[in-house]
């Protein structure tokens, strides 16, 4: 996502871009993504005429509940446009978003799939060069948007390590043709917080152009499960069996092949800097390669789009040499504090979700009882208060 958004933003501004992807295709997993106002503003600034708007459905406000259905935050009090009345949050099917980003790449992007970057070095005149063991690609600017296990980050910022966050997550989209018809009061989906567990469901809307259905994501404190998807689905049904409707109905309507299980991981510590000037330009870290964090606030991709929008604004008119090197430094100066602050807020949310052992569970329940709706609301909306640089 981060790579596609950056490649499109730079190519539409006249840059010649080579996009290296290890997969045989540039393809998304069949899940969905919440675009908070900051992510929407970033995409807007990257591509004011972008087709992604046509595939974004409004995010209904389903509120936050306890497993017994009691409200922690009632609907219609969340998702208020932060600050100065920005765009409302939206949800997109990831495959739709990829299609829109690929369609907006323009003709200055050369896509090289099946290319796994393994090396980064300083080439001619200090220009950065990356390679896959067969070919080498030298450029004024190398954008490492290769996710949490980025080999480029490992080389330039070895202090940052990818570690488990203590959670496992399962995502699924129940396709529209077999999504259960839900009563009106359940149709908006919503978020439910239990002891060490969390369940979020979001309707993807009925869009002629998009892939509809119902998206859900379940989170549980603990290690990822080694069992096959069918067994994991059976486990999820058991764990969430006593939770309020329609969680059981959604899990029953999910097929094992819909399920995307994964370990939740993060970077600890974050890299000391996101910019590495070299020769006439240098290397920047962007998206999860720079600041992977748990998904509790749903901000990872939105921050990646912010990175891309900020980078584009800074480098777009910078000539290779001191100007481009200065832009790379400025990128890190702007993005590092911003992403550090969201990581901090995500960790507060992790503490709300996570609980292990009886004492911890009791402490967590007490904390939830005392948690003021405004605080929970603030955790969700504060990171969305961002505007792109001029
Ligand atoms: C359960 C869950 C729910 C989430 N929900 C949301 C949400 O609602 N909203 C939100 O904003 N964020 C959300 N996120 C976070 C979001 O998914 C990530 O932050 C986002 O995918 C990061 O994008 P990226 O492009 O930086 O990295 P990635 O998506 O990891 O992409 C990296 C790309 O680089 C390629 N690559 C990797 N290594 C190499 C290599 N060596 N050579 C060449 N190519 C390589 C990969 O194949 C891939 O295409 C969620 C995350 C999880 C786990």
CSV table of N, CA and C and ligand atoms in Angstrom, one decimal, residues 1-5 19-29 31-36 38-39 90-92 94 98 112 114-119 131-132 144-152 168-171 198 202 215-219 260 262-265 286-305 307, ligand 1:
chain,number,residue,atom,x,y,z
A,1,UNK,N,0.8,-1.2,0.0
A,1,UNK,CA,0.0,0.0,0.0
A,1,UNK,C,0.8,1.2,0.0
A,2,UNK,N,1.8,1.3,0.9
A,2,UNK,CA,2.7,2.5,1.1
A,2,UNK,C,3.5,2.7,-0.2
A,3,UNK,N,4.0,1.6,-0.8
A,3,UNK,CA,4.8,1.7,-2.0
A,3,UNK,C,4.0,2.1,-3.1
A,4,UNK,N,2.8,1.6,-3.3
A,4,UNK,CA,1.9,2.0,-4.4
A,4,UNK,C,1.5,3.5,-4.3
A,5,UNK,N,1.2,3.9,-3.1
A,5,UNK,CA,0.7,5.3,-2.9
A,5,UNK,C,1.9,6.2,-3.2
A,19,UNK,N,9.1,0.3,-9.3
A,19,UNK,CA,8.5,-0.3,-8.1
A,19,UNK,C,8.9,-1.8,-8.1
A,20,UNK,N,9.6,-2.2,-7.0
A,20,UNK,CA,10.1,-3.5,-6.8
A,20,UNK,C,9.2,-4.3,-5.9
A,21,UNK,N,8.7,-5.4,-6.3
A,21,UNK,CA,7.8,-6.2,-5.4
A,21,UNK,C,8.2,-7.6,-5.5
A,22,UNK,N,8.3,-8.2,-4.3
A,22,UNK,CA,8.8,-9.6,-4.2
A,22,UNK,C,7.7,-10.6,-4.8
A,23,UNK,N,6.4,-10.3,-4.6
A,23,UNK,CA,5.4,-11.2,-5.1
A,23,UNK,C,5.4,-11.3,-6.6
A,24,UNK,N,4.7,-12.3,-7.1
A,24,UNK,CA,4.6,-12.5,-8.5
A,24,UNK,C,3.6,-11.4,-9.1
A,25,UNK,N,2.7,-10.9,-8.2
A,25,UNK,CA,1.8,-9.9,-8.6
A,25,UNK,C,1.7,-8.8,-7.5
A,26,UNK,N,1.3,-7.6,-7.9
A,26,UNK,CA,1.0,-6.6,-6.9
A,26,UNK,C,-0.5,-6.9,-6.4
A,27,UNK,N,-0.6,-7.6,-5.3
A,27,UNK,CA,-2.0,-8.0,-4.9
A,27,UNK,C,-2.2,-7.8,-3.4
A,28,UNK,N,-3.5,-7.5,-3.1
A,28,UNK,CA,-3.9,-7.3,-1.7
A,28,UNK,C,-4.5,-8.6,-1.2
A,29,UNK,N,-4.5,-8.7,0.2
A,29,UNK,CA,-5.2,-9.8,0.8
A,29,UNK,C,-6.7,-9.4,0.8
A,31,UNK,N,-9.1,-8.5,2.6
A,31,UNK,CA,-9.6,-7.9,3.8
A,31,UNK,C,-10.1,-6.5,3.6
A,32,UNK,N,-10.2,-5.7,4.6
A,32,UNK,CA,-10.6,-4.4,4.4
A,32,UNK,C,-9.8,-3.4,5.3
A,33,UNK,N,-10.1,-2.2,5.2
A,33,UNK,CA,-9.2,-1.2,5.9
A,33,UNK,C,-10.1,0.0,6.2
A,34,UNK,N,-9.9,0.5,7.4
A,34,UNK,CA,-10.6,1.8,7.8
A,34,UNK,C,-9.7,2.9,7.4
A,35,UNK,N,-10.2,3.9,6.7
A,35,UNK,CA,-9.5,5.1,6.4
A,35,UNK,C,-10.0,6.2,7.3
A,36,UNK,N,-9.2,6.5,8.3
A,36,UNK,CA,-9.5,7.6,9.2
A,36,UNK,C,-9.3,9.0,8.4
A,38,UNK,N,-7.3,11.3,8.7
A,38,UNK,CA,-5.9,11.6,8.3
A,38,UNK,C,-5.5,10.8,7.0
A,39,UNK,N,-5.9,9.6,7.0
A,39,UNK,CA,-5.6,8.7,5.8
A,39,UNK,C,-6.3,9.3,4.6
A,90,UNK,N,-13.9,6.2,6.6
A,90,UNK,CA,-14.5,5.4,5.6
A,90,UNK,C,-13.9,4.0,5.7
A,91,UNK,N,-14.6,3.0,5.0
A,91,UNK,CA,-14.0,1.7,5.0
A,91,UNK,C,-13.9,1.3,3.5
A,92,UNK,N,-12.8,0.6,3.2
A,92,UNK,CA,-12.6,0.1,1.8
A,92,UNK,C,-12.2,-1.3,1.8
A,94,UNK,N,-9.8,-4.0,0.7
A,94,UNK,CA,-8.4,-3.8,0.3
A,94,UNK,C,-8.1,-4.0,-1.2
A,98,UNK,N,-6.3,-1.4,-3.7
A,98,UNK,CA,-5.1,-1.8,-4.6
A,98,UNK,C,-5.5,-1.5,-6.0
A,112,UNK,N,8.4,-4.1,-11.3
A,112,UNK,CA,9.2,-5.3,-11.4
A,112,UNK,C,8.7,-6.3,-10.3
A,114,UNK,N,8.3,-10.2,-8.6
A,114,UNK,CA,9.2,-11.3,-8.5
A,114,UNK,C,10.6,-10.8,-8.2
A,115,UNK,N,10.7,-9.6,-7.6
A,115,UNK,CA,12.0,-9.1,-7.2
A,115,UNK,C,12.1,-8.9,-5.7
A,116,UNK,N,12.8,-9.8,-5.0
A,116,UNK,CA,13.0,-9.7,-3.6
A,116,UNK,C,14.3,-8.9,-3.2
A,117,UNK,N,14.1,-7.7,-2.7
A,117,UNK,CA,15.3,-6.9,-2.4
A,117,UNK,C,16.0,-7.6,-1.2
A,118,UNK,N,17.3,-7.8,-1.4
A,118,UNK,CA,18.0,-8.4,-0.3
A,118,UNK,C,19.2,-7.6,0.1
A,119,UNK,N,19.7,-6.7,-0.8
A,119,UNK,CA,20.9,-5.9,-0.5
A,119,UNK,C,20.6,-4.4,-0.7
A,131,UNK,N,19.4,-4.4,-4.4
A,131,UNK,CA,19.5,-5.5,-5.4
A,131,UNK,C,18.8,-6.7,-4.8
A,132,UNK,N,18.6,-7.7,-5.7
A,132,UNK,CA,18.0,-9.0,-5.3
A,132,UNK,C,18.9,-10.1,-5.6
A,144,UNK,N,12.1,2.7,1.1
A,144,UNK,CA,11.9,1.4,1.6
A,144,UNK,C,10.4,1.3,2.2
A,145,UNK,N,9.5,0.7,1.4
A,145,UNK,CA,8.1,0.6,1.8
A,145,UNK,C,7.8,-0.9,1.8
A,146,UNK,N,8.8,-1.7,2.3
A,146,UNK,CA,8.7,-3.2,2.2
A,146,UNK,C,8.3,-3.8,3.5
A,147,UNK,N,7.5,-3.1,4.3
A,147,UNK,CA,6.8,-3.7,5.5
A,147,UNK,C,7.7,-4.0,6.7
A,148,UNK,N,7.2,-4.6,7.7
A,148,UNK,CA,7.8,-4.7,9.0
A,148,UNK,C,9.1,-5.5,8.9
A,149,UNK,N,9.3,-6.4,8.0
A,149,UNK,CA,10.5,-7.2,7.9
A,149,UNK,C,11.5,-6.6,6.9
A,150,UNK,N,11.3,-5.3,6.6
A,150,UNK,CA,12.2,-4.7,5.6
A,150,UNK,C,13.7,-5.0,5.7
A,151,UNK,N,14.2,-5.6,4.7
A,151,UNK,CA,15.7,-5.8,4.7
A,151,UNK,C,16.5,-4.5,4.6
A,152,UNK,N,15.9,-3.5,4.0
A,152,UNK,CA,16.6,-2.3,3.8
A,152,UNK,C,16.7,-1.6,5.2
A,168,UNK,N,-2.7,-12.1,18.8
A,168,UNK,CA,-3.0,-12.7,17.5
A,168,UNK,C,-4.2,-12.0,16.9
A,169,UNK,N,-4.3,-11.9,15.6
A,169,UNK,CA,-5.5,-11.3,15.0
A,169,UNK,C,-6.0,-12.2,13.9
A,170,UNK,N,-7.3,-12.1,13.7
A,170,UNK,CA,-7.9,-12.8,12.6
A,170,UNK,C,-8.8,-11.8,11.8
A,171,UNK,N,-8.7,-11.8,10.5
A,171,UNK,CA,-9.5,-10.9,9.7
A,171,UNK,C,-10.3,-11.7,8.7
A,198,UNK,N,-11.0,-8.8,21.6
A,198,UNK,CA,-11.7,-7.7,21.0
A,198,UNK,C,-12.3,-8.1,19.7
A,202,UNK,N,-17.6,-4.4,10.6
A,202,UNK,CA,-18.0,-3.3,9.8
A,202,UNK,C,-18.6,-3.7,8.5
A,215,UNK,N,-17.0,-7.0,7.0
A,215,UNK,CA,-15.6,-7.2,7.4
A,215,UNK,C,-15.6,-7.4,8.9
A,216,UNK,N,-14.8,-8.3,9.4
A,216,UNK,CA,-14.6,-8.3,10.9
A,216,UNK,C,-13.2,-8.6,11.2
A,217,UNK,N,-12.8,-8.2,12.4
A,217,UNK,CA,-11.4,-8.5,12.8
A,217,UNK,C,-11.5,-8.8,14.3
A,218,UNK,N,-11.0,-10.0,14.7
A,218,UNK,CA,-11.0,-10.4,16.1
A,218,UNK,C,-9.5,-10.4,16.6
A,219,UNK,N,-9.4,-10.0,17.8
A,219,UNK,CA,-8.0,-9.9,18.4
A,219,UNK,C,-8.0,-10.7,19.7
A,260,UNK,N,-8.0,-14.8,7.7
A,260,UNK,CA,-6.6,-14.4,7.6
A,260,UNK,C,-6.0,-14.2,9.0
A,262,UNK,N,-3.1,-13.8,11.7
A,262,UNK,CA,-1.7,-13.4,11.8
A,262,UNK,C,-1.2,-13.0,13.2
A,263,UNK,N,0.1,-13.0,13.4
A,263,UNK,CA,0.6,-12.5,14.6
A,263,UNK,C,0.7,-11.0,14.6
A,264,UNK,N,0.3,-10.3,15.6
A,264,UNK,CA,0.4,-8.9,15.6
A,264,UNK,C,1.8,-8.5,16.1
A,265,UNK,N,2.5,-7.7,15.3
A,265,UNK,CA,3.9,-7.4,15.6
A,265,UNK,C,4.1,-5.9,15.5
A,286,UNK,N,9.4,4.1,5.1
A,286,UNK,CA,8.1,4.6,5.0
A,286,UNK,C,7.1,3.4,5.3
A,287,UNK,N,6.0,3.8,5.9
A,287,UNK,CA,4.9,2.7,6.3
A,287,UNK,C,5.4,1.8,7.4
A,288,UNK,N,5.0,0.5,7.3
A,288,UNK,CA,5.4,-0.4,8.4
A,288,UNK,C,6.9,-0.6,8.4
A,289,UNK,N,7.6,-0.4,7.4
A,289,UNK,CA,9.1,-0.5,7.4
A,289,UNK,C,9.6,0.4,8.4
A,290,UNK,N,8.9,1.6,8.6
A,290,UNK,CA,9.4,2.6,9.5
A,290,UNK,C,8.8,2.5,10.9
A,291,UNK,N,7.5,2.2,11.0
A,291,UNK,CA,6.8,2.3,12.3
A,291,UNK,C,5.7,1.3,12.4
A,292,UNK,N,5.9,0.0,12.1
A,292,UNK,CA,4.8,-1.0,12.3
A,292,UNK,C,4.4,-0.9,13.8
A,293,UNK,N,3.1,-1.0,14.0
A,293,UNK,CA,2.5,-0.9,15.3
A,293,UNK,C,1.3,-1.9,15.4
A,294,UNK,N,0.8,-2.2,16.6
A,294,UNK,CA,-0.4,-3.1,16.6
A,294,UNK,C,-1.6,-2.3,16.0
A,295,UNK,N,-2.6,-3.1,15.6
A,295,UNK,CA,-3.7,-2.5,14.8
A,295,UNK,C,-4.8,-1.9,15.6
A,296,UNK,N,-4.6,-1.8,16.9
A,296,UNK,CA,-5.8,-1.4,17.7
A,296,UNK,C,-6.5,-0.1,17.3
A,297,UNK,N,-5.7,0.9,16.9
A,297,UNK,CA,-6.3,2.1,16.4
A,297,UNK,C,-6.5,2.2,14.9
A,298,UNK,N,-6.2,1.1,14.2
A,298,UNK,CA,-6.4,1.1,12.8
A,298,UNK,C,-5.7,2.2,12.1
A,299,UNK,N,-4.4,2.5,12.4
A,299,UNK,CA,-3.8,3.7,11.9
A,299,UNK,C,-2.6,3.4,11.0
A,300,UNK,N,-2.1,2.1,10.9
A,300,UNK,CA,-0.9,1.8,10.2
A,300,UNK,C,-0.9,2.3,8.8
A,301,UNK,N,-1.9,1.9,8.0
A,301,UNK,CA,-1.9,2.3,6.6
A,301,UNK,C,-2.2,3.8,6.5
A,302,UNK,N,-3.0,4.3,7.4
A,302,UNK,CA,-3.3,5.8,7.3
A,302,UNK,C,-2.0,6.6,7.5
A,303,UNK,N,-1.1,6.1,8.4
A,303,UNK,CA,0.2,6.8,8.6
A,303,UNK,C,1.1,6.6,7.4
A,304,UNK,N,1.0,5.4,6.8
A,304,UNK,CA,1.8,5.1,5.6
A,304,UNK,C,1.4,6.1,4.5
A,305,UNK,N,0.1,6.4,4.4
A,305,UNK,CA,-0.3,7.4,3.4
A,305,UNK,C,0.1,8.8,3.8
A,307,UNK,N,2.9,9.4,5.4
A,307,UNK,CA,4.3,9.4,5.0
A,307,UNK,C,4.5,9.7,3.5
B,1,LIG,C1,-5.6,-7.0,11.8
B,1,LIG,C2,-5.1,-5.7,11.2
B,1,LIG,C3,-6.0,-4.7,10.9
B,1,LIG,C4,-5.6,-3.5,10.4
B,1,LIG,N1,-6.5,-2.5,10.2
B,1,LIG,C5,-6.0,-1.3,9.7
B,1,LIG,C6,-7.0,-0.2,9.5
B,1,LIG,O1,-8.2,-0.4,9.6
B,1,LIG,N2,-6.5,1.0,9.0
B,1,LIG,C7,-5.2,1.2,8.9
B,1,LIG,O2,-4.8,2.3,8.5
B,1,LIG,N3,-4.3,0.2,9.1
B,1,LIG,C8,-4.7,-1.0,9.5
B,1,LIG,N4,-3.7,-2.0,9.7
B,1,LIG,C9,-2.3,-1.7,9.5
B,1,LIG,C10,-2.0,-1.9,8.0
B,1,LIG,O3,-2.4,-3.1,7.5
B,1,LIG,C11,-0.5,-1.8,7.8
B,1,LIG,O4,0.0,-0.7,8.5
B,1,LIG,C12,-0.2,-1.6,6.3
B,1,LIG,O5,-0.5,-2.8,5.6
B,1,LIG,C13,1.3,-1.3,6.1
B,1,LIG,O6,1.5,-1.1,4.7
B,1,LIG,P1,2.9,-1.2,4.1
B,1,LIG,O7,2.7,-0.9,2.6
B,1,LIG,O8,3.8,-0.3,4.8
B,1,LIG,O9,3.5,-2.6,4.3
B,1,LIG,P2,3.0,-4.0,3.8
B,1,LIG,O10,1.5,-4.0,3.6
B,1,LIG,O11,3.5,-5.1,4.6
B,1,LIG,O12,3.6,-4.1,2.3
B,1,LIG,C14,4.9,-4.4,2.1
B,1,LIG,C15,5.1,-4.7,0.6
B,1,LIG,O13,6.5,-4.9,0.4
B,1,LIG,C16,6.7,-6.2,-0.2
B,1,LIG,N5,8.0,-6.7,0.2
B,1,LIG,C17,8.3,-7.1,1.4
B,1,LIG,N6,9.6,-7.4,1.5
B,1,LIG,C18,10.1,-7.2,0.2
B,1,LIG,C19,11.4,-7.4,-0.3
B,1,LIG,N7,12.5,-7.8,0.4
B,1,LIG,N8,11.6,-7.0,-1.7
B,1,LIG,C20,10.5,-6.6,-2.4
B,1,LIG,N9,9.3,-6.4,-1.9
B,1,LIG,C21,9.1,-6.7,-0.6
B,1,LIG,C22,5.5,-7.1,0.3
B,1,LIG,O14,5.3,-8.2,-0.6
B,1,LIG,C23,4.4,-6.1,0.3
B,1,LIG,O15,3.8,-5.9,-1.0
B,1,LIG,C24,-4.2,-3.2,10.2
B,1,LIG,C25,-3.2,-4.3,10.5
B,1,LIG,C26,-3.7,-5.5,11.0
B,1,LIG,C27,-2.7,-6.6,11.3
